[in-house]
């Protein structure tokens, strides 16, 4: 009886841990335009080839715009779903 309880406890713990661990990140669905380049189903950090930085977000996620390349430094602003914005000091965009 004691071993049965331990076995059931282990199974229950495994089930809880399996549900609690988040799944892997998925790309946004749609198109993200950074400068003159359009990314389909983007995920990660993108830098612009032009200044000021122009971002068009036609995805299902919010895009964060950073002051520095490589999505470093402070967030200069956000581009919500369906929006397009221009950033005088933006250098890179992250979408998840």
Short mmCIF file of N, CA and C in Angstrom, two decimals:
data_model
loop_
_atom_site.label_atom_id
_atom_site.label_comp_id
_atom_site.label_asym_id
_atom_site.label_seq_id
_atom_site.Cartn_x
_atom_site.Cartn_y
_atom_site.Cartn_z
N UNK A 1 0.83 -1.20 0.00
CA UNK A 1 0.00 0.00 0.00
C UNK A 1 0.87 1.26 0.00
N UNK A 2 1.92 1.24 0.78
CA UNK A 2 2.80 2.38 0.88
C UNK A 2 3.47 2.66 -0.47
N UNK A 3 3.90 1.62 -1.18
CA UNK A 3 4.54 1.80 -2.47
C UNK A 3 3.55 2.32 -3.51
N UNK A 4 2.31 1.87 -3.41
CA UNK A 4 1.29 2.36 -4.33
C UNK A 4 1.06 3.86 -4.14
N UNK A 5 1.03 4.32 -2.91
CA UNK A 5 0.86 5.74 -2.62
C UNK A 5 2.03 6.55 -3.16
N UNK A 6 3.25 6.03 -3.00
CA UNK A 6 4.43 6.73 -3.52
C UNK A 6 4.37 6.82 -5.04
N UNK A 7 3.97 5.72 -5.67
CA UNK A 7 3.90 5.71 -7.13
C UNK A 7 2.85 6.69 -7.62
N UNK A 8 1.68 6.71 -7.00
CA UNK A 8 0.64 7.65 -7.40
C UNK A 8 1.07 9.10 -7.15
N UNK A 9 1.78 9.33 -6.06
CA UNK A 9 2.29 10.67 -5.76
C UNK A 9 3.28 11.13 -6.82
N UNK A 10 4.15 10.23 -7.26
CA UNK A 10 5.13 10.58 -8.29
C UNK A 10 4.44 10.90 -9.60
N UNK A 11 3.42 10.14 -9.95
CA UNK A 11 2.67 10.38 -11.18
C UNK A 11 1.95 11.74 -11.11
N UNK A 12 1.35 12.03 -9.97
CA UNK A 12 0.66 13.31 -9.79
C UNK A 12 1.63 14.48 -9.88
N UNK A 13 2.80 14.34 -9.26
CA UNK A 13 3.81 15.40 -9.31
C UNK A 13 4.28 15.63 -10.75
N UNK A 14 4.51 14.56 -11.48
CA UNK A 14 4.95 14.68 -12.87
C UNK A 14 3.88 15.40 -13.71
N UNK A 15 2.63 15.11 -13.46
CA UNK A 15 1.54 15.75 -14.21
C UNK A 15 1.49 17.25 -13.91
N UNK A 16 1.65 17.63 -12.65
CA UNK A 16 1.62 19.04 -12.26
C UNK A 16 2.80 19.78 -12.87
N UNK A 17 3.99 19.21 -12.82
CA UNK A 17 5.17 19.86 -13.38
C UNK A 17 5.02 19.99 -14.89
N UNK A 18 4.49 19.01 -15.55
CA UNK A 18 4.29 19.06 -16.99
C UNK A 18 3.34 20.16 -17.40
N UNK A 19 2.34 20.44 -16.60
CA UNK A 19 1.39 21.51 -16.89
C UNK A 19 1.97 22.87 -16.54
N UNK A 20 2.78 22.96 -15.49
CA UNK A 20 3.30 24.23 -15.01
C UNK A 20 4.42 24.79 -15.87
N UNK A 21 5.16 23.95 -16.56
CA UNK A 21 6.28 24.43 -17.38
C UNK A 21 5.73 25.05 -18.66
N UNK A 22 6.06 26.30 -18.92
CA UNK A 22 5.53 26.95 -20.13
C UNK A 22 6.10 26.34 -21.39
N UNK A 23 5.33 26.44 -22.47
CA UNK A 23 5.78 25.93 -23.76
C UNK A 23 6.82 26.84 -24.37
N UNK A 24 7.41 26.42 -25.45
CA UNK A 24 8.42 27.22 -26.11
C UNK A 24 7.76 28.42 -26.78
N UNK A 25 8.54 29.48 -26.92
CA UNK A 25 8.03 30.70 -27.55
C UNK A 25 7.74 30.45 -29.02
N UNK A 26 6.69 31.07 -29.51
CA UNK A 26 6.32 30.92 -30.91
C UNK A 26 6.42 32.28 -31.59
N UNK A 27 6.62 32.24 -32.87
CA UNK A 27 6.70 33.47 -33.65
C UNK A 27 5.34 34.15 -33.69
N UNK A 28 5.38 35.46 -33.86
CA UNK A 28 4.15 36.21 -34.06
C UNK A 28 3.57 35.81 -35.42
N UNK A 29 2.27 35.94 -35.55
CA UNK A 29 1.62 35.63 -36.81
C UNK A 29 1.33 36.93 -37.55
N UNK A 30 1.79 37.01 -38.79
CA UNK A 30 1.56 38.20 -39.60
C UNK A 30 2.86 38.77 -40.12
N UNK A 31 2.84 40.05 -40.47
CA UNK A 31 4.00 40.71 -41.06
C UNK A 31 4.45 41.89 -40.21
N UNK A 32 5.77 42.00 -40.06
CA UNK A 32 6.39 43.12 -39.36
C UNK A 32 7.31 43.83 -40.36
N UNK A 33 7.07 45.12 -40.57
CA UNK A 33 7.90 45.89 -41.49
C UNK A 33 8.82 46.77 -40.66
N UNK A 34 10.13 46.59 -40.86
CA UNK A 34 11.15 47.38 -40.18
C UNK A 34 11.96 48.07 -41.28
N UNK A 35 11.81 49.38 -41.38
CA UNK A 35 12.46 50.08 -42.49
C UNK A 35 11.83 49.65 -43.81
N UNK A 36 12.67 49.18 -44.74
CA UNK A 36 12.17 48.73 -46.04
C UNK A 36 11.98 47.21 -46.11
N UNK A 37 12.26 46.50 -45.00
CA UNK A 37 12.22 45.04 -45.01
C UNK A 37 10.99 44.53 -44.27
N UNK A 38 10.29 43.56 -44.86
CA UNK A 38 9.12 42.94 -44.24
C UNK A 38 9.47 41.52 -43.82
N UNK A 39 9.14 41.19 -42.57
CA UNK A 39 9.39 39.86 -42.00
C UNK A 39 8.06 39.16 -41.79
N UNK A 40 7.91 37.97 -42.35
CA UNK A 40 6.69 37.17 -42.21
C UNK A 40 6.82 36.27 -40.98
N UNK A 41 5.82 36.29 -40.12
CA UNK A 41 5.81 35.53 -38.85
C UNK A 41 7.11 35.76 -38.08
N UNK A 42 7.39 37.01 -37.71
CA UNK A 42 8.68 37.35 -37.09
C UNK A 42 8.79 36.85 -35.65
N UNK A 43 10.04 36.71 -35.22
CA UNK A 43 10.35 36.35 -33.83
C UNK A 43 11.78 36.80 -33.55
N UNK A 44 11.96 37.61 -32.55
CA UNK A 44 13.30 38.03 -32.18
C UNK A 44 13.53 39.51 -32.42
N UNK A 45 14.81 39.85 -32.66
CA UNK A 45 15.25 41.23 -32.78
C UNK A 45 15.61 41.55 -34.22
N UNK A 46 15.18 42.73 -34.68
CA UNK A 46 15.45 43.17 -36.05
C UNK A 46 15.99 44.59 -36.01
N UNK A 47 17.01 44.87 -36.83
CA UNK A 47 17.57 46.20 -36.92
C UNK A 47 17.15 46.84 -38.23
N UNK A 48 17.15 48.15 -38.25
CA UNK A 48 16.73 48.88 -39.44
C UNK A 48 17.93 49.36 -40.24
N UNK A 49 17.73 49.47 -41.54
CA UNK A 49 18.77 49.99 -42.43
C UNK A 49 18.56 51.48 -42.71
N UNK A 50 17.50 52.06 -42.16
CA UNK A 50 17.22 53.48 -42.39
C UNK A 50 16.92 54.19 -41.07
N UNK A 51 17.09 55.51 -41.10
CA UNK A 51 16.73 56.35 -39.96
C UNK A 51 15.99 57.56 -40.50
N UNK A 52 14.93 58.03 -39.90
CA UNK A 52 14.37 57.48 -38.68
C UNK A 52 13.79 56.07 -38.90
N UNK A 53 13.65 55.35 -37.81
CA UNK A 53 13.14 53.98 -37.84
C UNK A 53 11.63 53.99 -38.08
N UNK A 54 11.20 53.27 -39.11
CA UNK A 54 9.78 53.15 -39.42
C UNK A 54 9.37 51.70 -39.17
N UNK A 55 8.33 51.51 -38.36
CA UNK A 55 7.86 50.17 -38.00
C UNK A 55 6.38 50.05 -38.33
N UNK A 56 6.02 49.03 -39.10
CA UNK A 56 4.63 48.70 -39.38
C UNK A 56 4.35 47.32 -38.81
N UNK A 57 3.41 47.23 -37.90
CA UNK A 57 3.14 45.97 -37.20
C UNK A 57 1.78 45.41 -37.60
N UNK A 58 1.78 44.43 -38.45
CA UNK A 58 0.55 43.73 -38.85
C UNK A 58 0.58 42.30 -38.31
N UNK A 59 1.05 42.14 -37.06
CA UNK A 59 1.10 40.83 -36.41
C UNK A 59 0.10 40.78 -35.28
N UNK A 60 0.08 39.67 -34.57
CA UNK A 60 -0.81 39.52 -33.42
C UNK A 60 -0.09 39.81 -32.10
N UNK A 61 1.10 40.44 -32.16
CA UNK A 61 1.89 40.76 -30.98
C UNK A 61 2.25 42.25 -30.96
N UNK A 62 2.68 42.73 -29.81
CA UNK A 62 3.18 44.10 -29.68
C UNK A 62 4.68 44.09 -29.98
N UNK A 63 5.16 45.07 -30.72
CA UNK A 63 6.59 45.21 -31.05
C UNK A 63 7.19 46.30 -30.15
N UNK A 64 8.31 45.98 -29.49
CA UNK A 64 9.04 46.95 -28.68
C UNK A 64 10.18 47.53 -29.51
N UNK A 65 10.31 48.84 -29.49
CA UNK A 65 11.36 49.53 -30.21
C UNK A 65 12.42 49.98 -29.20
N UNK A 66 13.69 49.71 -29.51
CA UNK A 66 14.81 50.01 -28.61
C UNK A 66 15.68 51.13 -29.18
N UNK A 67 16.32 51.89 -28.28
CA UNK A 67 17.20 52.99 -28.67
C UNK A 67 18.50 52.52 -29.30
N UNK A 68 18.92 51.29 -28.99
CA UNK A 68 20.22 50.82 -29.45
C UNK A 68 20.08 49.59 -30.33
N UNK A 69 21.08 49.32 -31.17
CA UNK A 69 21.07 48.09 -31.97
C UNK A 69 21.07 46.85 -31.08
N UNK A 70 20.60 45.73 -31.62
CA UNK A 70 20.58 44.47 -30.88
C UNK A 70 19.54 44.43 -29.78
N UNK A 71 18.55 45.29 -29.88
CA UNK A 71 17.48 45.38 -28.87
C UNK A 71 18.05 45.58 -27.47
N UNK A 72 19.01 46.48 -27.40
CA UNK A 72 19.65 46.84 -26.14
C UNK A 72 19.22 48.25 -25.74
N UNK A 73 19.41 48.56 -24.48
CA UNK A 73 19.09 49.89 -23.98
C UNK A 73 17.62 50.04 -23.66
N UNK A 74 17.21 51.27 -23.42
CA UNK A 74 15.82 51.51 -23.03
C UNK A 74 14.85 51.32 -24.20
N UNK A 75 13.62 51.00 -23.84
CA UNK A 75 12.56 50.89 -24.84
C UNK A 75 12.13 52.30 -25.23
N UNK A 76 12.24 52.60 -26.52
CA UNK A 76 11.86 53.92 -27.01
C UNK A 76 10.36 54.04 -27.22
N UNK A 77 9.69 52.90 -27.38
CA UNK A 77 8.25 52.90 -27.58
C UNK A 77 7.75 51.54 -28.01
N UNK A 78 6.46 51.46 -28.22
CA UNK A 78 5.81 50.22 -28.66
C UNK A 78 4.96 50.49 -29.88
N UNK A 79 4.86 49.46 -30.71
CA UNK A 79 3.97 49.51 -31.87
C UNK A 79 2.97 48.38 -31.70
N UNK A 80 1.73 48.75 -31.41
CA UNK A 80 0.68 47.76 -31.18
C UNK A 80 0.23 47.13 -32.48
N UNK A 81 -0.54 46.08 -32.36
CA UNK A 81 -1.08 45.38 -33.53
C UNK A 81 -1.84 46.35 -34.42
N UNK A 82 -1.53 46.31 -35.72
CA UNK A 82 -2.24 47.14 -36.67
C UNK A 82 -1.73 48.57 -36.78
N UNK A 83 -0.69 48.93 -36.03
CA UNK A 83 -0.17 50.30 -36.05
C UNK A 83 1.09 50.42 -36.90
N UNK A 84 1.38 51.63 -37.32
CA UNK A 84 2.65 52.00 -37.94
C UNK A 84 3.13 53.26 -37.23
N UNK A 85 4.43 53.29 -36.89
CA UNK A 85 4.99 54.45 -36.20
C UNK A 85 6.40 54.73 -36.70
N UNK A 86 6.83 55.98 -36.53
CA UNK A 86 8.18 56.40 -36.86
C UNK A 86 8.88 56.82 -35.57
N UNK A 87 10.12 56.38 -35.42
CA UNK A 87 10.91 56.68 -34.22
C UNK A 87 12.20 57.37 -34.63
N UNK A 88 12.38 58.61 -34.18
CA UNK A 88 13.57 59.37 -34.54
C UNK A 88 14.84 58.72 -33.98
N UNK A 89 14.75 58.15 -32.79
CA UNK A 89 15.94 57.59 -32.16
C UNK A 89 15.90 56.07 -32.04
N UNK A 90 14.95 55.40 -32.66
CA UNK A 90 14.88 53.94 -32.60
C UNK A 90 15.95 53.30 -33.46
N UNK A 91 16.48 52.15 -33.00
CA UNK A 91 17.53 51.45 -33.75
C UNK A 91 17.19 49.99 -34.02
N UNK A 92 16.34 49.39 -33.17
CA UNK A 92 16.01 47.97 -33.36
C UNK A 92 14.62 47.67 -32.80
N UNK A 93 14.08 46.53 -33.22
CA UNK A 93 12.70 46.15 -32.86
C UNK A 93 12.70 44.70 -32.41
N UNK A 94 12.02 44.42 -31.29
CA UNK A 94 11.86 43.03 -30.82
C UNK A 94 10.38 42.70 -30.79
N UNK A 95 10.08 41.52 -31.33
CA UNK A 95 8.72 41.00 -31.29
C UNK A 95 8.79 39.55 -30.86
N UNK A 96 7.81 39.13 -30.05
CA UNK A 96 7.86 37.76 -29.52
C UNK A 96 6.61 37.02 -29.84
#
